[in-house]
Coordinates of C-alpha atoms in Angstrom, one line a residue:
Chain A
X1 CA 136.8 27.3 -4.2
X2 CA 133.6 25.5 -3.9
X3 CA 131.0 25.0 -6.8
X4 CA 127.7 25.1 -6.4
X5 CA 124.8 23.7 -8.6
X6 CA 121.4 24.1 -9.0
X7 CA 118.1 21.9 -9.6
X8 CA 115.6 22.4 -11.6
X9 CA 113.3 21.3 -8.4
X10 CA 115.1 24.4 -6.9
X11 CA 117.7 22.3 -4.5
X12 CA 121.4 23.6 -4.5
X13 CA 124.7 21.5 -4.0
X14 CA 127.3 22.7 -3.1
X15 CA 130.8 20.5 -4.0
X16 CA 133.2 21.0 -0.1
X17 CA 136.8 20.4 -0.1
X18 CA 136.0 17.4 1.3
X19 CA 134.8 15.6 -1.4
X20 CA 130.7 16.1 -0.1
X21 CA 128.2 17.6 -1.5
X22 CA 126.0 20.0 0.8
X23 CA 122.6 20.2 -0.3
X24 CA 119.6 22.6 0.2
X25 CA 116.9 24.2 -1.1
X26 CA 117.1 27.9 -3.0
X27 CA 116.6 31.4 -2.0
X28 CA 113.5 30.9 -4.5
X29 CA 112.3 27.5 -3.6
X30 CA 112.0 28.7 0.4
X31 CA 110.3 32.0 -1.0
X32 CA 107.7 30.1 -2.6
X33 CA 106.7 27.7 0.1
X34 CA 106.5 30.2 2.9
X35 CA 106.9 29.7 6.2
X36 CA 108.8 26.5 7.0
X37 CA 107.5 24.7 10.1
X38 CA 108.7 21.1 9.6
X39 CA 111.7 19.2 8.3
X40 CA 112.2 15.4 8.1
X41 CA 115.6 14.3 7.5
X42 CA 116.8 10.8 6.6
X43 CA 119.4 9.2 9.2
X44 CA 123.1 9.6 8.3
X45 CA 124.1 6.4 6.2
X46 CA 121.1 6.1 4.3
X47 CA 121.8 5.3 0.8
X48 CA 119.8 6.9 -2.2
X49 CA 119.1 6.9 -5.9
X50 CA 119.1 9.3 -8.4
X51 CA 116.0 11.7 -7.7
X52 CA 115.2 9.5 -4.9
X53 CA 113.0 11.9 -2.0
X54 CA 115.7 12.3 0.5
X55 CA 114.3 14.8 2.9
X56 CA 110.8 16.6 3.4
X57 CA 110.2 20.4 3.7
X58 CA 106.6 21.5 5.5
X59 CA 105.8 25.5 5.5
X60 CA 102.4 26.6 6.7
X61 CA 101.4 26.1 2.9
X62 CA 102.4 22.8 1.2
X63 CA 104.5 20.1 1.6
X64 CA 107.4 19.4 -0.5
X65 CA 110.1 16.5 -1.4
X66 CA 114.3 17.3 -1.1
X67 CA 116.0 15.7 -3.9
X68 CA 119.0 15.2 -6.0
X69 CA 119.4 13.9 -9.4
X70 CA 122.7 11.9 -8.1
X71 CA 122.6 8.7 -6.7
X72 CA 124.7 8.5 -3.1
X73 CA 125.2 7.9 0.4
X74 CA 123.9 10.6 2.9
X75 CA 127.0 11.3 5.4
X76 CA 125.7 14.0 7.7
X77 CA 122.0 15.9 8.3
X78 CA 121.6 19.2 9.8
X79 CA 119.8 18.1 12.8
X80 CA 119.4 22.1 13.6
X81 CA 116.0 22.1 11.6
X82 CA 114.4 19.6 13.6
X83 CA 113.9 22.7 16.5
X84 CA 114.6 25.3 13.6
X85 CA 112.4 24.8 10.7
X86 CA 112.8 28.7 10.3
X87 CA 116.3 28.1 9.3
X88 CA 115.4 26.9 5.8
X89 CA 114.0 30.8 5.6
X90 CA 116.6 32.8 7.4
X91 CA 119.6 31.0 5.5
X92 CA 118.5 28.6 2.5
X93 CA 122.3 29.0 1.5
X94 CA 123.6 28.9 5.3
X95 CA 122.3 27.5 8.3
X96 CA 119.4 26.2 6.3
X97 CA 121.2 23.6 4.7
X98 CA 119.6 19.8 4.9
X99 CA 122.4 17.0 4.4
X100 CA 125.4 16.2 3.5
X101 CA 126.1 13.5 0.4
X102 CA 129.0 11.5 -0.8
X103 CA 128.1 11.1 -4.6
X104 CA 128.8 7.9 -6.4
X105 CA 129.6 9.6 -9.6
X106 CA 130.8 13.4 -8.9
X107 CA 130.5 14.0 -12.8
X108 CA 127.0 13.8 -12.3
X109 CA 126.6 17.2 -10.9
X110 CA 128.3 18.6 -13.9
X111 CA 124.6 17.7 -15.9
X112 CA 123.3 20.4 -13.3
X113 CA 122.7 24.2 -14.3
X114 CA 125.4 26.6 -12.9
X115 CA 124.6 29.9 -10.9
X116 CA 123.6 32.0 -13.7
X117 CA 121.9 29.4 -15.7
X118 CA 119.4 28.8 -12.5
X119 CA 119.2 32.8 -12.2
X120 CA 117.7 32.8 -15.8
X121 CA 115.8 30.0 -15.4
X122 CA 114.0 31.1 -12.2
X123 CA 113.5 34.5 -14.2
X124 CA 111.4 32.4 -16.6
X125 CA 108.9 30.7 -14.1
Chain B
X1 CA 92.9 32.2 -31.2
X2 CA 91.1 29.2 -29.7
X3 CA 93.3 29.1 -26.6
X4 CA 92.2 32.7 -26.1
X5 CA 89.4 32.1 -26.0
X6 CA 89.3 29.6 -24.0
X7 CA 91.8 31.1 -21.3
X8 CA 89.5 33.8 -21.6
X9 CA 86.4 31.7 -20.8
X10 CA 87.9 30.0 -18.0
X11 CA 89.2 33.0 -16.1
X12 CA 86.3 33.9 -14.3
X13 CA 88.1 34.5 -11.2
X14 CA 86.4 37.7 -9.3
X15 CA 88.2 40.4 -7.7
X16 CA 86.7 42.3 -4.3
X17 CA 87.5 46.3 -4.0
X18 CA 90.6 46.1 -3.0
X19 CA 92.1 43.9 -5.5
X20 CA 94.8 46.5 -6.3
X21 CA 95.4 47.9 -2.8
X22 CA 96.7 44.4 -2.0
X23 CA 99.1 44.0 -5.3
X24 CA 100.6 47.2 -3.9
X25 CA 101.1 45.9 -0.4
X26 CA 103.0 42.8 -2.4
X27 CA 100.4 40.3 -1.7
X28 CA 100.8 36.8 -2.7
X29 CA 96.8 36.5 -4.8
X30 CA 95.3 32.7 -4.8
X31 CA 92.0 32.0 -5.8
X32 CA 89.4 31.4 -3.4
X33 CA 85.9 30.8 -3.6
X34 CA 85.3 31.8 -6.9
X35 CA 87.7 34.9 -6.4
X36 CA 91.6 36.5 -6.5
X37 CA 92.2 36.5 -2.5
X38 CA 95.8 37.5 -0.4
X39 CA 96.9 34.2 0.6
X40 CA 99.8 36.2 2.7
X41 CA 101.5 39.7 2.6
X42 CA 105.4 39.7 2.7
X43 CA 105.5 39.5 6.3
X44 CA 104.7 36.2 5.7
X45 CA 101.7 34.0 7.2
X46 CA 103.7 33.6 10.8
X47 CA 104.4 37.5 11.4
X48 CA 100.6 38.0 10.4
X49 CA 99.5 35.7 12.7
X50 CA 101.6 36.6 15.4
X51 CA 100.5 40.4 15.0
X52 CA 97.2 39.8 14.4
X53 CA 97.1 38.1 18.5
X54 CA 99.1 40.9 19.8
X55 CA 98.1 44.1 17.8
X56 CA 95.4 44.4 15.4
X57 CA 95.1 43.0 11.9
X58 CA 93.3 43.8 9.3
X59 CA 91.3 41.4 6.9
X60 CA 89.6 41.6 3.5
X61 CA 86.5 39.7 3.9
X62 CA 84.5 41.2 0.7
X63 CA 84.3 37.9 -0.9
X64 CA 81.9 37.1 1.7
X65 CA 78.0 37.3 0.6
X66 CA 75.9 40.3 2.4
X67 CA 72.1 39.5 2.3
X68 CA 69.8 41.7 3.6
X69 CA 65.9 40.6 4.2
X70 CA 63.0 42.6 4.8
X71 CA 59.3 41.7 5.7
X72 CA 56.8 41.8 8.8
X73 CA 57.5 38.0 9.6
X74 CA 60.7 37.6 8.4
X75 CA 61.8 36.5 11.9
X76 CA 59.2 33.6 11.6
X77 CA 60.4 32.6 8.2
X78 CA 64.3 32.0 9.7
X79 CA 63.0 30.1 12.2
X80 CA 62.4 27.5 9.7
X81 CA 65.2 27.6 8.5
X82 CA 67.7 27.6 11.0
X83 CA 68.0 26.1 14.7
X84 CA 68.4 29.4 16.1
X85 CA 66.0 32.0 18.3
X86 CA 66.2 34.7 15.6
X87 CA 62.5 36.0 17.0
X88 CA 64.4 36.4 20.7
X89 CA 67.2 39.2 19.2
X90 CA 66.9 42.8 19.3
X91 CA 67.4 45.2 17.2
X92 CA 71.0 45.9 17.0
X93 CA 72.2 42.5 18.1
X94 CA 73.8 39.9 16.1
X95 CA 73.8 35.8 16.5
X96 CA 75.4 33.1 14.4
X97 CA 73.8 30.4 13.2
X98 CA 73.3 27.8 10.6
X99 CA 70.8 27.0 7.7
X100 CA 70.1 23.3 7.5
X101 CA 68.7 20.8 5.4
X102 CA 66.5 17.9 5.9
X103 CA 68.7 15.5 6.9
X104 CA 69.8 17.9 9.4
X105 CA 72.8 18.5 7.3
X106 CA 74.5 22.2 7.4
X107 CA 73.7 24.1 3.9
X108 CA 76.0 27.3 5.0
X109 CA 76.9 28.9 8.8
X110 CA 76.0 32.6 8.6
X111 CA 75.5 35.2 11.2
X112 CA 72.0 36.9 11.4
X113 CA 72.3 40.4 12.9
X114 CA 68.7 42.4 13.5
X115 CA 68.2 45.6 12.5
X116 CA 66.1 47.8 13.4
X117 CA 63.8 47.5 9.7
X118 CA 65.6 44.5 8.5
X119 CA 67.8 41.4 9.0
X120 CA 71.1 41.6 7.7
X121 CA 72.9 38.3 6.8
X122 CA 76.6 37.6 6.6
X123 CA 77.5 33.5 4.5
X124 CA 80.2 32.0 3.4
X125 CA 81.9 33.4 -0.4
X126 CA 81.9 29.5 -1.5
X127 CA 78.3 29.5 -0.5
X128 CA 76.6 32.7 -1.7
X129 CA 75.2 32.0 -4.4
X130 CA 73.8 28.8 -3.9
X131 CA 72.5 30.3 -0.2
X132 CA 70.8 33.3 -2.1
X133 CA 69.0 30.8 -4.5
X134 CA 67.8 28.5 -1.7
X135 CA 66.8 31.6 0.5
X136 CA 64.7 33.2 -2.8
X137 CA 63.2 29.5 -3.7
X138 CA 61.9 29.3 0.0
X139 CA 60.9 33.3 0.6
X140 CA 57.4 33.9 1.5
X141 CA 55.4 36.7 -0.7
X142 CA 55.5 38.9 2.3
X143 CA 59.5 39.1 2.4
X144 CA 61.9 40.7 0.3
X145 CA 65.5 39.1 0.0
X146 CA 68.5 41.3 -1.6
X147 CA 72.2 40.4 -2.3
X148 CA 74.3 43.3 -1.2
X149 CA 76.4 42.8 -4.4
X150 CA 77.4 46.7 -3.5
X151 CA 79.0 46.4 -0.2
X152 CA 82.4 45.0 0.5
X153 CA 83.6 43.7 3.9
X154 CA 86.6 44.6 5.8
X155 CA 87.3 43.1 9.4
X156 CA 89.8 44.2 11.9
X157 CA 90.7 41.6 14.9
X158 CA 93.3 41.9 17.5
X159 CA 93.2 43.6 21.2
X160 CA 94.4 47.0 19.7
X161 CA 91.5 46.9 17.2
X162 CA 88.8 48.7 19.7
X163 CA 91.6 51.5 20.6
X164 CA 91.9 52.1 16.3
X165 CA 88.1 51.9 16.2
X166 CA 87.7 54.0 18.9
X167 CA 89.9 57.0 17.1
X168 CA 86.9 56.8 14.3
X169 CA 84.3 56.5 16.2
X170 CA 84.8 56.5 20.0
X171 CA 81.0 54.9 21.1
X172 CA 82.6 51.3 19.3
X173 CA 84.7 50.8 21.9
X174 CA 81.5 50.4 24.1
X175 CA 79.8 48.0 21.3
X176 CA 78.6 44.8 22.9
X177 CA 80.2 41.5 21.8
X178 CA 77.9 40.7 18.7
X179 CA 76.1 44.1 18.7
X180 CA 75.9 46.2 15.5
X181 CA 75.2 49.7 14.8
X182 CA 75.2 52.1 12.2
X183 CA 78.5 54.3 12.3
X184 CA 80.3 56.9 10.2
X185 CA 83.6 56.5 9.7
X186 CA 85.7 59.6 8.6
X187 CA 82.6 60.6 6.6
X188 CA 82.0 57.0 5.6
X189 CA 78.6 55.2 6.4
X190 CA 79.3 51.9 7.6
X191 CA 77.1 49.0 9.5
X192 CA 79.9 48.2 12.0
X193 CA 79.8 44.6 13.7
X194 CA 81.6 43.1 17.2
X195 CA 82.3 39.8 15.8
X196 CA 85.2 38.1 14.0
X197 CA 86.8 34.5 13.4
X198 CA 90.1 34.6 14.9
X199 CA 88.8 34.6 18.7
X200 CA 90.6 38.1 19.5
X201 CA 88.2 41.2 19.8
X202 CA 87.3 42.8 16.3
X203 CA 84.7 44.4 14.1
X204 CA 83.3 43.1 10.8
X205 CA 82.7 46.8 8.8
X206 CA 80.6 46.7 5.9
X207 CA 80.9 49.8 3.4
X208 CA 80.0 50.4 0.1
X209 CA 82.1 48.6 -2.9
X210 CA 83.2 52.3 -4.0
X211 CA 84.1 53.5 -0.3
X212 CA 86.2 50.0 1.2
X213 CA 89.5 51.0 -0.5
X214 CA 89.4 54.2 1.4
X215 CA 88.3 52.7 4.8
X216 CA 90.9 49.9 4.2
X217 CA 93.7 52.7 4.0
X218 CA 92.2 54.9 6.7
X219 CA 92.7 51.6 8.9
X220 CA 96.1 50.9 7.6
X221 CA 97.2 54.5 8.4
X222 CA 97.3 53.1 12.2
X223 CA 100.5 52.2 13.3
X224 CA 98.9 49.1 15.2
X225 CA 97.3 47.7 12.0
X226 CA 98.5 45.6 9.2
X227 CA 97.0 43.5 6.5
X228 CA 96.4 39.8 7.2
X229 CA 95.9 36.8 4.2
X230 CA 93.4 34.2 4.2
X231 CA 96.8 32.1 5.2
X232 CA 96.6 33.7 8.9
X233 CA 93.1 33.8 8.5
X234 CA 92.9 30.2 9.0
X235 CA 95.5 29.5 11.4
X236 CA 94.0 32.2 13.5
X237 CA 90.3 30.6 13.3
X238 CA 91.9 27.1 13.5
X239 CA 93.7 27.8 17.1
X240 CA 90.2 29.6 18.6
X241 CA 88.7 26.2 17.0
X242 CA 85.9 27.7 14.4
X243 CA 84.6 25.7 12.1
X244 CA 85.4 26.4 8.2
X245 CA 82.5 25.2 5.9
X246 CA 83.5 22.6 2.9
X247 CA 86.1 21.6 6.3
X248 CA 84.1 21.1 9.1
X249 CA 80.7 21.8 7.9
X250 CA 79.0 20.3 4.8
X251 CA 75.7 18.9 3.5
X252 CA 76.0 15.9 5.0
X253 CA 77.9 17.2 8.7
X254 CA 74.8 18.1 11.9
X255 CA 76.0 20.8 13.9
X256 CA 76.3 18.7 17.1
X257 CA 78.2 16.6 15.3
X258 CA 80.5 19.9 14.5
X259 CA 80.4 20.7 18.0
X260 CA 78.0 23.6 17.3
X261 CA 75.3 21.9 19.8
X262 CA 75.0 25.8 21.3
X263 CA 73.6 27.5 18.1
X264 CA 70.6 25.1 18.9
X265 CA 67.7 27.8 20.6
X266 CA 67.0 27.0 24.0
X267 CA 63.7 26.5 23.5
X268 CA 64.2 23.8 21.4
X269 CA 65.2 21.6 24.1
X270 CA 63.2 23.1 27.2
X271 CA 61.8 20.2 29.5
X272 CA 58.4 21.3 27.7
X273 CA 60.0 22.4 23.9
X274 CA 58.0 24.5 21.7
X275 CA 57.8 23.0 18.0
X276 CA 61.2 22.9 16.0
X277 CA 60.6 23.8 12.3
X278 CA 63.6 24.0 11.0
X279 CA 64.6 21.1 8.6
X280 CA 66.4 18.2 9.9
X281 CA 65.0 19.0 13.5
X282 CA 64.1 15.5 14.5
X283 CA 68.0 14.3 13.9
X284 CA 69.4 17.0 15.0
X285 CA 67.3 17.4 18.2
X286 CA 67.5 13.5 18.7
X287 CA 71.2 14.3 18.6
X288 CA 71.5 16.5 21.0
X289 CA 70.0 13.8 23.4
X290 CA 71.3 10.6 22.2
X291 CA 74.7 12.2 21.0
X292 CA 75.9 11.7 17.4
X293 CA 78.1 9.0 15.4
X294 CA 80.9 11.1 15.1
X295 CA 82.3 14.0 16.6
X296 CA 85.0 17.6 16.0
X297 CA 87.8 17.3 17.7
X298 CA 91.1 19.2 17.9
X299 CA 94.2 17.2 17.5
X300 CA 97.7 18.1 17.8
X301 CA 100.6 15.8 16.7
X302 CA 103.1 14.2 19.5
X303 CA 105.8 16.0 17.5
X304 CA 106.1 18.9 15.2
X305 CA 104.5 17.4 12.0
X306 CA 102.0 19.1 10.5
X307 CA 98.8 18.0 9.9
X308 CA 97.3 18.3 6.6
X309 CA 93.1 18.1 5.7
X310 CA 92.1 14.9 4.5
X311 CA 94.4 12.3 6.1
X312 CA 92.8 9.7 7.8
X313 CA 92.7 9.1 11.5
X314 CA 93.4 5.6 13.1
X315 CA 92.1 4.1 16.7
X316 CA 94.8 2.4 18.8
X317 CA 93.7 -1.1 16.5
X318 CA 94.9 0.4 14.0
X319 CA 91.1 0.9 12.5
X320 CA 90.2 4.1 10.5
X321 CA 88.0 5.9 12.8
X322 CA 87.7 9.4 11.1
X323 CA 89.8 12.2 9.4
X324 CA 91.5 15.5 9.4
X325 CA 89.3 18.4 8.3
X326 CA 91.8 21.2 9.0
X327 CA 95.6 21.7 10.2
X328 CA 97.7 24.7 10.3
X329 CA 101.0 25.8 12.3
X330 CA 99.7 26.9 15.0
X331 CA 101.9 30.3 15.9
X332 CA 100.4 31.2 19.0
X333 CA 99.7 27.8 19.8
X334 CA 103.3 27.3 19.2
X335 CA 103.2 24.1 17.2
X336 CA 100.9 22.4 14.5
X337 CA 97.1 22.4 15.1
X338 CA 94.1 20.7 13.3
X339 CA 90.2 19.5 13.7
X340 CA 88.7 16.4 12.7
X341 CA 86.0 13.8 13.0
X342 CA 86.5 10.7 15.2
X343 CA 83.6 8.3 16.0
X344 CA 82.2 9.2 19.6
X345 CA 83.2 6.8 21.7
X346 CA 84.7 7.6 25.6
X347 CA 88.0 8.2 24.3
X348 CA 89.9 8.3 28.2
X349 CA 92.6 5.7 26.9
X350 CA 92.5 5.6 23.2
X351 CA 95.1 6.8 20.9
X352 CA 94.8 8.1 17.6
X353 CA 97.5 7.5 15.1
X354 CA 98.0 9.1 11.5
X355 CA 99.8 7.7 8.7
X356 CA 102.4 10.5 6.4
X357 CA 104.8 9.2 4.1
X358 CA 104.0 5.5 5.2
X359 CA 104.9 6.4 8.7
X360 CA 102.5 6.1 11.7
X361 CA 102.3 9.6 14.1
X362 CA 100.7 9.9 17.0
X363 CA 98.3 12.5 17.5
X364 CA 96.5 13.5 20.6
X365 CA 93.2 15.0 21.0
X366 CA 93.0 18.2 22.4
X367 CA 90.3 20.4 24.0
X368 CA 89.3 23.5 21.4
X369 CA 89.8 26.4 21.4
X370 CA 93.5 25.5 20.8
X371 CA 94.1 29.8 21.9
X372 CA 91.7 31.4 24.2
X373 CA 89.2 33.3 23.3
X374 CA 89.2 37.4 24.1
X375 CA 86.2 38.6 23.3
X376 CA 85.1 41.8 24.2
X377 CA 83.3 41.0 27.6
X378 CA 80.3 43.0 27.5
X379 CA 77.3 41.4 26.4
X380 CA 74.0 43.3 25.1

């Protein structure tokens, strides 16, 4: 059974059997930006800090940064969005997913708010 | 209490007519210029766009200021104001143009339509109130200016938007590109316009404040039309490559360096030209011989990046050489589209660069209109 976490920046990771993390942005987060026309990804290998920007998302409104509050190595990207920006709309939980990371420090994502708590948090913006 | 009052104070954000039709149609409300506008509606800017260049969309333009003028020699009076032959047009017909200052500067674009007992001026929301006061500070005793603060304005552009015009009226289907005439529209009197800023055939219909609602839902009844956000709006005018002011136009911007070296009368620049007296006319004119400093441009990026107003362009040195005024994704285009200013120089082998994120892109200057226009092809 996998966990998945939520941001407060409205990314979601998703904990695999593997021992990666998948990350993405929210049902909310895509919502609010629109239209997504652009992705930049980071190459696979790429190491990162805690709430370092990791990818970009552009939509036909605003630009915004991809990142985690876990420091790690990125393993995998989903080089589908580079032809599929749309992706990030259709699926934000699916197809739309940006990267995969190996966390330094799994317990990290335990700081991060579950399901429901991001359901009542969005409820508050 | 205080912050009452001062959230209160500071939330002088206008509404037009149709403020609540478009909370009910789940618009997304920004401000803009001054008022609450649909930036999209849940179809989203892309579907709006996209149905706007194959079936007809339909635009709430009331924010825009409605000016009408009356007097014996108002025609004489533009004409020292603007660059454009307002004394050549007939009644009925319609001409855009700009008002400019005297450094030949653009204070506002507008279109001037005649009537047949008046001139009826369309300018920009952001600009209204500052054009009305300039307009009043310069009138002449024999002219009388009014601001239409009554009348809303709807537009509908796409090439279905004749056939829905046509059902309310069928002699608009005939209306010259640019033409106006008085109509009524299931019982409502409208001035009905062939113009629009997207580069598909439309109509600009202006309408009492009380009666727009109405008209807006009459339109909506159509199965070909929908309602479009300023968020379209722009991507639509970006790709037929019209100018936005406070992008492309400003105070300190000539219209030939804004590409706009058309709007300039013929007679202006005849091989024996009759006196300019609009301000600015010895720069401008000078311009349109000698060529300006810096000149509009579209540009499209080598990939898909988008690119956003106010980054600077580089020449292939590596030397700041202008900027972005305005990008969008451009859906008809089918990729991301934008204008700027580059310094006029023969460009047959340069390349531009722009830096995001501390990376360079290329970019490579396009011809504008980015989309084709498809105008109504009859002419008055």
């Amino acid at each position: 059974m996998s966990t998945i976490k939520f941001t407060d920046d409205h990314e979601w990771l998703r904990l695999e059997n593997d021992g990666s993390v998948t990350v993405g942005i929210t049902d909310y987060a895509q919502e609010q930006l629109g239209d997504v026309v652009y992705v930049e990804l980071p190459e696979a290998g790429t190491s990162f800090e805690a709430g370092k920007e990791m990818a970009v998302v552009e939509s036909v409104k605003a630009a915004g940064d991809v990142k985690v509050p876990v420091a790690g190595e990125v393993v995998e990207v989903n080089v589908r969005l580079t032809e599929e920006p749309e992706l990030v709309n259709t699926d934000p939980l699916g197809d739309g997913w940006f990267l995969k990371i190996i966390p330094e420090n799994l317990d990290d994502l335990e700081e991060l708010m579950d399901e429901s708590q991001y359901h009542e948090y969005i409820g508050g913006l | 209490m205080d912050e009452l009052v001062a959230a209160h104070g500071s939330s002088e954000v206008r509404r037009t007519p149709l403020y609540s039709l478009h909370l009910q149609l789940g618009a997304r409300m920004v401000p803009f210029a001054g008022y609450e506008m649909p930036v999209q509606y849940p179809a989203g800017i892309r579907a709006e766009h996209e149905h706007t260049r194959t079936q007809a969309g339909l635009f709430d333009i009331s924010h825009m200021g409605q000016i009408r003028l009356e007097g014996e020699n108002a025609a004489e009076w533009l004409e020292s104001l603007v660059p454009g032959d307002i004394k050549g047009l007939v009644p009925g017909q319609q001409r855009y143009s700009v008002l400019t200052n005297a450094e030949g500067g653009v204070i506002d674009d507008l279109m001037i339509t005649r009537m047949p007992d008046h001139y009826f001026l369309v300018v920009n929301a952001s600009r209204k109130q500052h054009d009305f006061d300039y307009l009043q500070s310069q009138l002449p005793a024999d002219c009388a200016l009014t601001h239409l603060t009554n009348k809303g304005l709807l537009a509908i552009q796409g090439p279905t938007a004749s056939t829905v015009m046509a059902r309310l009226d069928s002699r608009l289907a005939e209306l010259p590109f640019l033409g106006a005439t008085t109509s009524t529209l299931a019982g409502i009197e409208c001035l009905v316009h062939r113009c629009g800023y997207t580069g598909e055939d439309g109509y600009e219909i202006s309408t009492d404040n009380t009666e727009v609602e109405t008209l807006a839902r009459l339109l909506l009844d159509n199965p070909e039309v929908k309602p479009i956000g300023l968020g379209a709006r722009d991507s639509l005018r970006l790709e037929a490559g019209l100018s936005l002011y406070g992008h492309e136009l400003d105070e300190s911007t000539t219209p030939i360096e804004a590409g706009l070296t058309w709007v300039i009368a013929k007679k202006y620049r005849s091989d024996n030209p009759e006196f300019a007296r609009f301000p600015g006319a010895n720069i401008i004119l000078s311009q349109v011989i000698h060529g300006p400093k810096k000149i509009l441009k579209g540009f499209r990026p080598e990939g898909k990046i988008p690119l956003r107003d106010g980054i600077s362009i580089y020449d292939g040195e590596g030397k700041i050489t202008g900027i972005i005024t305005s990008g969008a994704y451009g859906q008809t285009f089918a990729g991301p589209v934008a204008m700027g200013f580059v310094r006029n120089i023969p460009d047959t082998h340069l390349s531009y660069t722009v830096e995001i994120r501390n990376q360079r892109h290329r970019i490579i200057s396009t011809d504008l209109p980015f989309v084709k226009h498809r105008y109504y092809r009859k002419f008055r």
